[in-house]
C-alpha atoms as an extended CHARMM CRD file, in Angstrom:
* protein
*
       109  EXT
         1         1  MET       CA             -0.0070000000       -0.0070000000       -0.0600000000  PROA      1               0.0000000000
         2         2  LYS       CA              1.3720000000        3.3380000000       -0.9900000000  PROA      2               0.0000000000
         3         3  LEU       CA             -0.3660000000        6.1530000000        0.7160000000  PROA      3               0.0000000000
         4         4  SER       CA              0.9920000000        8.5120000000       -2.0150000000  PROA      4               0.0000000000
         5         5  GLN       CA             -1.5030000000        6.8460000000       -4.4290000000  PROA      5               0.0000000000
         6         6  GLN       CA             -4.4310000000        7.1630000000       -2.0340000000  PROA      6               0.0000000000
         7         7  VAL       CA             -4.5240000000       10.9990000000       -1.8330000000  PROA      7               0.0000000000
         8         8  LYS       CA             -7.4770000000       12.9800000000       -2.6520000000  PROA      8               0.0000000000
         9         9  PRO       CA             -8.4990000000       16.8230000000       -2.0850000000  PROA      9               0.0000000000
        10        10  ILE       CA            -11.2170000000       17.6610000000        0.3030000000  PROA      10              0.0000000000
        11        11  SER       CA            -13.3630000000       18.8690000000       -2.6380000000  PROA      11              0.0000000000
        12        12  TYR       CA            -13.2250000000       15.2810000000       -4.0810000000  PROA      12              0.0000000000
        13        13  LEU       CA            -14.4730000000       13.8760000000       -0.8960000000  PROA      13              0.0000000000
        14        14  LYS       CA            -17.2480000000       16.3630000000       -0.6560000000  PROA      14              0.0000000000
        15        15  ALA       CA            -18.3940000000       15.7060000000       -4.2690000000  PROA      15              0.0000000000
        16        16  ASN       CA            -17.9470000000       11.8950000000       -4.1170000000  PROA      16              0.0000000000
        17        17  ALA       CA            -18.6020000000       10.8910000000       -0.4640000000  PROA      17              0.0000000000
        18        18  ALA       CA            -20.7130000000        7.8960000000       -1.2680000000  PROA      18              0.0000000000
        19        19  GLU       CA            -18.2340000000        6.6690000000       -4.0080000000  PROA      19              0.0000000000
        20        20  VAL       CA            -15.3190000000        7.2120000000       -1.6460000000  PROA      20              0.0000000000
        21        21  LEU       CA            -17.0730000000        5.1230000000        1.1820000000  PROA      21              0.0000000000
        22        22  ASN       CA            -17.5930000000        2.2630000000       -1.3870000000  PROA      22              0.0000000000
        23        23  GLN       CA            -13.9890000000        2.3900000000       -2.4350000000  PROA      23              0.0000000000
        24        24  LEU       CA            -12.8030000000        2.3360000000        1.1050000000  PROA      24              0.0000000000
        25        25  GLN       CA            -14.9020000000       -0.7180000000        1.9960000000  PROA      25              0.0000000000
        26        26  GLU       CA            -13.8600000000       -2.6210000000       -1.1120000000  PROA      26              0.0000000000
        27        27  SER       CA            -10.0720000000       -1.7550000000       -1.2090000000  PROA      27              0.0000000000
        28        28  ARG       CA             -9.7080000000       -1.6110000000        2.6350000000  PROA      28              0.0000000000
        29        29  GLU       CA             -6.9580000000        0.9180000000        1.9250000000  PROA      29              0.0000000000
        30        30  PRO       CA             -6.8490000000        4.2590000000        3.8050000000  PROA      30              0.0000000000
        31        31  LEU       CA             -7.4150000000        7.4830000000        1.9170000000  PROA      31              0.0000000000
        32        32  VAL       CA             -5.4130000000       10.6870000000        2.7390000000  PROA      32              0.0000000000
        33        33  ILE       CA             -7.4790000000       13.8450000000        2.4410000000  PROA      33              0.0000000000
        34        34  THR       CA             -5.7170000000       17.0920000000        1.5510000000  PROA      34              0.0000000000
        35        35  GLN       CA             -6.7410000000       20.7090000000        2.1970000000  PROA      35              0.0000000000
        36        36  ASN       CA             -4.8810000000       23.4140000000        0.3980000000  PROA      36              0.0000000000
        37        37  GLY       CA             -2.2710000000       20.9690000000       -0.7150000000  PROA      37              0.0000000000
        38        38  GLU       CA             -1.5570000000       19.6990000000        2.7900000000  PROA      38              0.0000000000
        39        39  ALA       CA             -2.4680000000       16.2400000000        4.1560000000  PROA      39              0.0000000000
        40        40  LYS       CA             -5.1890000000       16.8750000000        6.9440000000  PROA      40              0.0000000000
        41        41  ALA       CA             -6.8780000000       13.6970000000        7.6460000000  PROA      41              0.0000000000
        42        42  VAL       CA             -6.7670000000        9.8800000000        6.8880000000  PROA      42              0.0000000000
        43        43  ILE       CA            -10.1210000000        8.0170000000        6.4400000000  PROA      43              0.0000000000
        44        44  GLN       CA            -10.5140000000        4.2340000000        6.4210000000  PROA      44              0.0000000000
        45        45  ASP       CA            -13.3720000000        1.5770000000        6.3960000000  PROA      45              0.0000000000
        46        46  ILE       CA            -14.6570000000        0.5820000000        9.8270000000  PROA      46              0.0000000000
        47        47  HSD       CA            -13.2990000000       -3.1000000000        9.6000000000  PROA      47              0.0000000000
        48        48  SER       CA             -9.7930000000       -1.9750000000        8.9680000000  PROA      48              0.0000000000
        49        49  TYR       CA            -10.0190000000        0.5150000000       11.7910000000  PROA      49              0.0000000000
        50        50  GLU       CA            -11.3610000000       -2.1310000000       14.2390000000  PROA      50              0.0000000000
        51        51  ALA       CA             -8.5790000000       -4.5080000000       13.1320000000  PROA      51              0.0000000000
        52        52  LEU       CA             -5.9660000000       -1.8380000000       13.8440000000  PROA      52              0.0000000000
        53        53  GLN       CA             -7.3970000000       -1.0420000000       17.1480000000  PROA      53              0.0000000000
        54        54  GLU       CA             -7.1380000000       -4.8050000000       18.0880000000  PROA      54              0.0000000000
        55        55  ASP       CA             -3.5990000000       -4.7980000000       16.8440000000  PROA      55              0.0000000000
        56        56  LEU       CA             -2.7540000000       -1.8210000000       18.8980000000  PROA      56              0.0000000000
        57        57  ALA       CA             -4.1890000000       -3.4030000000       22.0130000000  PROA      57              0.0000000000
        58        58  LEU       CA             -2.0540000000       -6.5390000000       21.4760000000  PROA      58              0.0000000000
        59        59  LEU       CA              1.0090000000       -4.4180000000       20.9770000000  PROA      59              0.0000000000
        60        60  LYS       CA              0.1940000000       -2.4020000000       24.2200000000  PROA      60              0.0000000000
        61        61  LEU       CA              0.0970000000       -5.8860000000       26.0450000000  PROA      61              0.0000000000
        62        62  LEU       CA              3.3150000000       -6.9780000000       24.4330000000  PROA      62              0.0000000000
        63        63  ALA       CA              5.0120000000       -3.7750000000       25.5280000000  PROA      63              0.0000000000
        64        64  LEU       CA              3.5870000000       -3.9750000000       29.0930000000  PROA      64              0.0000000000
        65        65  GLY       CA              4.9010000000       -7.5290000000       29.4050000000  PROA      65              0.0000000000
        66        66  LYS       CA              8.3340000000       -6.6160000000       28.0940000000  PROA      66              0.0000000000
        67        67  ARG       CA              8.4660000000       -3.6830000000       30.7000000000  PROA      67              0.0000000000
        68        68  GLN       CA              7.3830000000       -6.0690000000       33.5390000000  PROA      68              0.0000000000
        69        69  LEU       CA             10.1240000000       -8.4690000000       32.5220000000  PROA      69              0.0000000000
        70        70  ALA       CA             12.6740000000       -5.7620000000       32.6220000000  PROA      70              0.0000000000
        71        71  ASP       CA             11.5120000000       -4.5430000000       35.9560000000  PROA      71              0.0000000000
        72        72  GLN       CA             11.4540000000       -8.2240000000       37.2370000000  PROA      72              0.0000000000
        73        73  ASN       CA              7.7790000000       -7.6380000000       38.0660000000  PROA      73              0.0000000000
        74        74  THR       CA              6.6510000000      -11.2770000000       37.2040000000  PROA      74              0.0000000000
        75        75  ILE       CA              5.2110000000      -14.3060000000       38.8780000000  PROA      75              0.0000000000
        76        76  THR       CA              5.6660000000      -17.8900000000       38.0920000000  PROA      76              0.0000000000
        77        77  ALA       CA              3.2050000000      -19.9590000000       36.0020000000  PROA      77              0.0000000000
        78        78  ASP       CA              2.6980000000      -22.3720000000       38.8040000000  PROA      78              0.0000000000
        79        79  SER       CA              1.5900000000      -19.4850000000       40.9760000000  PROA      79              0.0000000000
        80        80  VAL       CA             -0.9010000000      -18.3100000000       38.3110000000  PROA      80              0.0000000000
        81        81  MET       CA             -2.3040000000      -21.8860000000       37.8110000000  PROA      81              0.0000000000
        82        82  ALA       CA             -2.6700000000      -22.3620000000       41.5710000000  PROA      82              0.0000000000
        83        83  ASP       CA             -4.6300000000      -19.0120000000       41.5960000000  PROA      83              0.0000000000
        84        84  ILE       CA             -6.7790000000      -20.0950000000       38.8470000000  PROA      84              0.0000000000
        85        85  ASP       CA             -7.4390000000      -23.5540000000       40.4650000000  PROA      85              0.0000000000
        86        86  GLN       CA             -8.4400000000      -21.7720000000       43.6720000000  PROA      86              0.0000000000
        87        87  LEU       CA            -10.7930000000      -19.3830000000       41.8620000000  PROA      87              0.0000000000
        88        88  LEU       CA            -12.3020000000      -22.3590000000       39.9460000000  PROA      88              0.0000000000
        89        89  GLU       CA            -12.7670000000      -24.1840000000       43.3400000000  PROA      89              0.0000000000
        90        90  ASP       CA            -14.3570000000      -21.3020000000       44.9440000000  PROA      90              0.0000000000
        91        91  ASP       CA            -16.7980000000      -20.7500000000       42.0340000000  PROA      91              0.0000000000
        92        92  ASN       CA            -17.6520000000      -24.5260000000       41.8360000000  PROA      92              0.0000000000
        93        93  PRO       CA            -21.1490000000      -25.1940000000       43.6090000000  PROA      93              0.0000000000
        94        94  GLU       CA            -20.1360000000      -28.6810000000       44.0570000000  PROA      94              0.0000000000
        95        95  SER       CA            -17.2260000000      -27.9130000000       46.2370000000  PROA      95              0.0000000000
        96        96  HSD       CA            -19.5370000000      -25.8110000000       48.5630000000  PROA      96              0.0000000000
        97        97  LYS       CA            -22.0920000000      -28.4690000000       48.5450000000  PROA      97              0.0000000000
        98        98  HSD       CA            -19.4890000000      -31.0710000000       49.6190000000  PROA      98              0.0000000000
        99        99  SER       CA            -18.3130000000      -28.8340000000       52.5230000000  PROA      99              0.0000000000
       100       100  GLU       CA            -21.7450000000      -28.0330000000       53.6840000000  PROA      100             0.0000000000
       101       101  ASN       CA            -22.4260000000      -31.8890000000       54.1680000000  PROA      101             0.0000000000
       102       102  GLN       CA            -19.4840000000      -32.3360000000       56.3530000000  PROA      102             0.0000000000
       103       103  PRO       CA            -20.4500000000      -33.6460000000       59.6880000000  PROA      103             0.0000000000
       104       104  GLN       CA            -20.3390000000      -31.1440000000       62.4800000000  PROA      104             0.0000000000
       105       105  ASN       CA            -18.6980000000      -31.7860000000       65.8470000000  PROA      105             0.0000000000
       106       106  SER       CA            -20.5000000000      -31.3320000000       69.1490000000  PROA      106             0.0000000000
       107       107  ALA       CA            -19.4820000000      -27.8210000000       69.3660000000  PROA      107             0.0000000000
       108       108  GLY       CA            -21.4390000000      -27.0140000000       66.0450000000  PROA      108             0.0000000000
       109       109  GLU       CA            -18.2610000000      -26.4590000000       63.9920000000  PROA      109             0.0000000000
């Protein structure tokens, strides 16, 4: 994709808005809009925009993970799995049911 080939003046956008939207949807290529010869905006179809936002979110997660590794702000996989197991056990109605049916001692405990 060469953005230099996808440049249109704002007057073209105003006169051909519906056609521009159709082209954006078909080509999935962004379009640079100029005003007075200067690039002022980039427009793109909604699906490409959503995909870009997802990609950015993943890159942010990777950058955060890299920063946490550099700061040695990490925990072991075993610790994470133990926490998950505990959460699953706490949310499992069967585990509560089993503990409720335990015989009580004479002190009611």
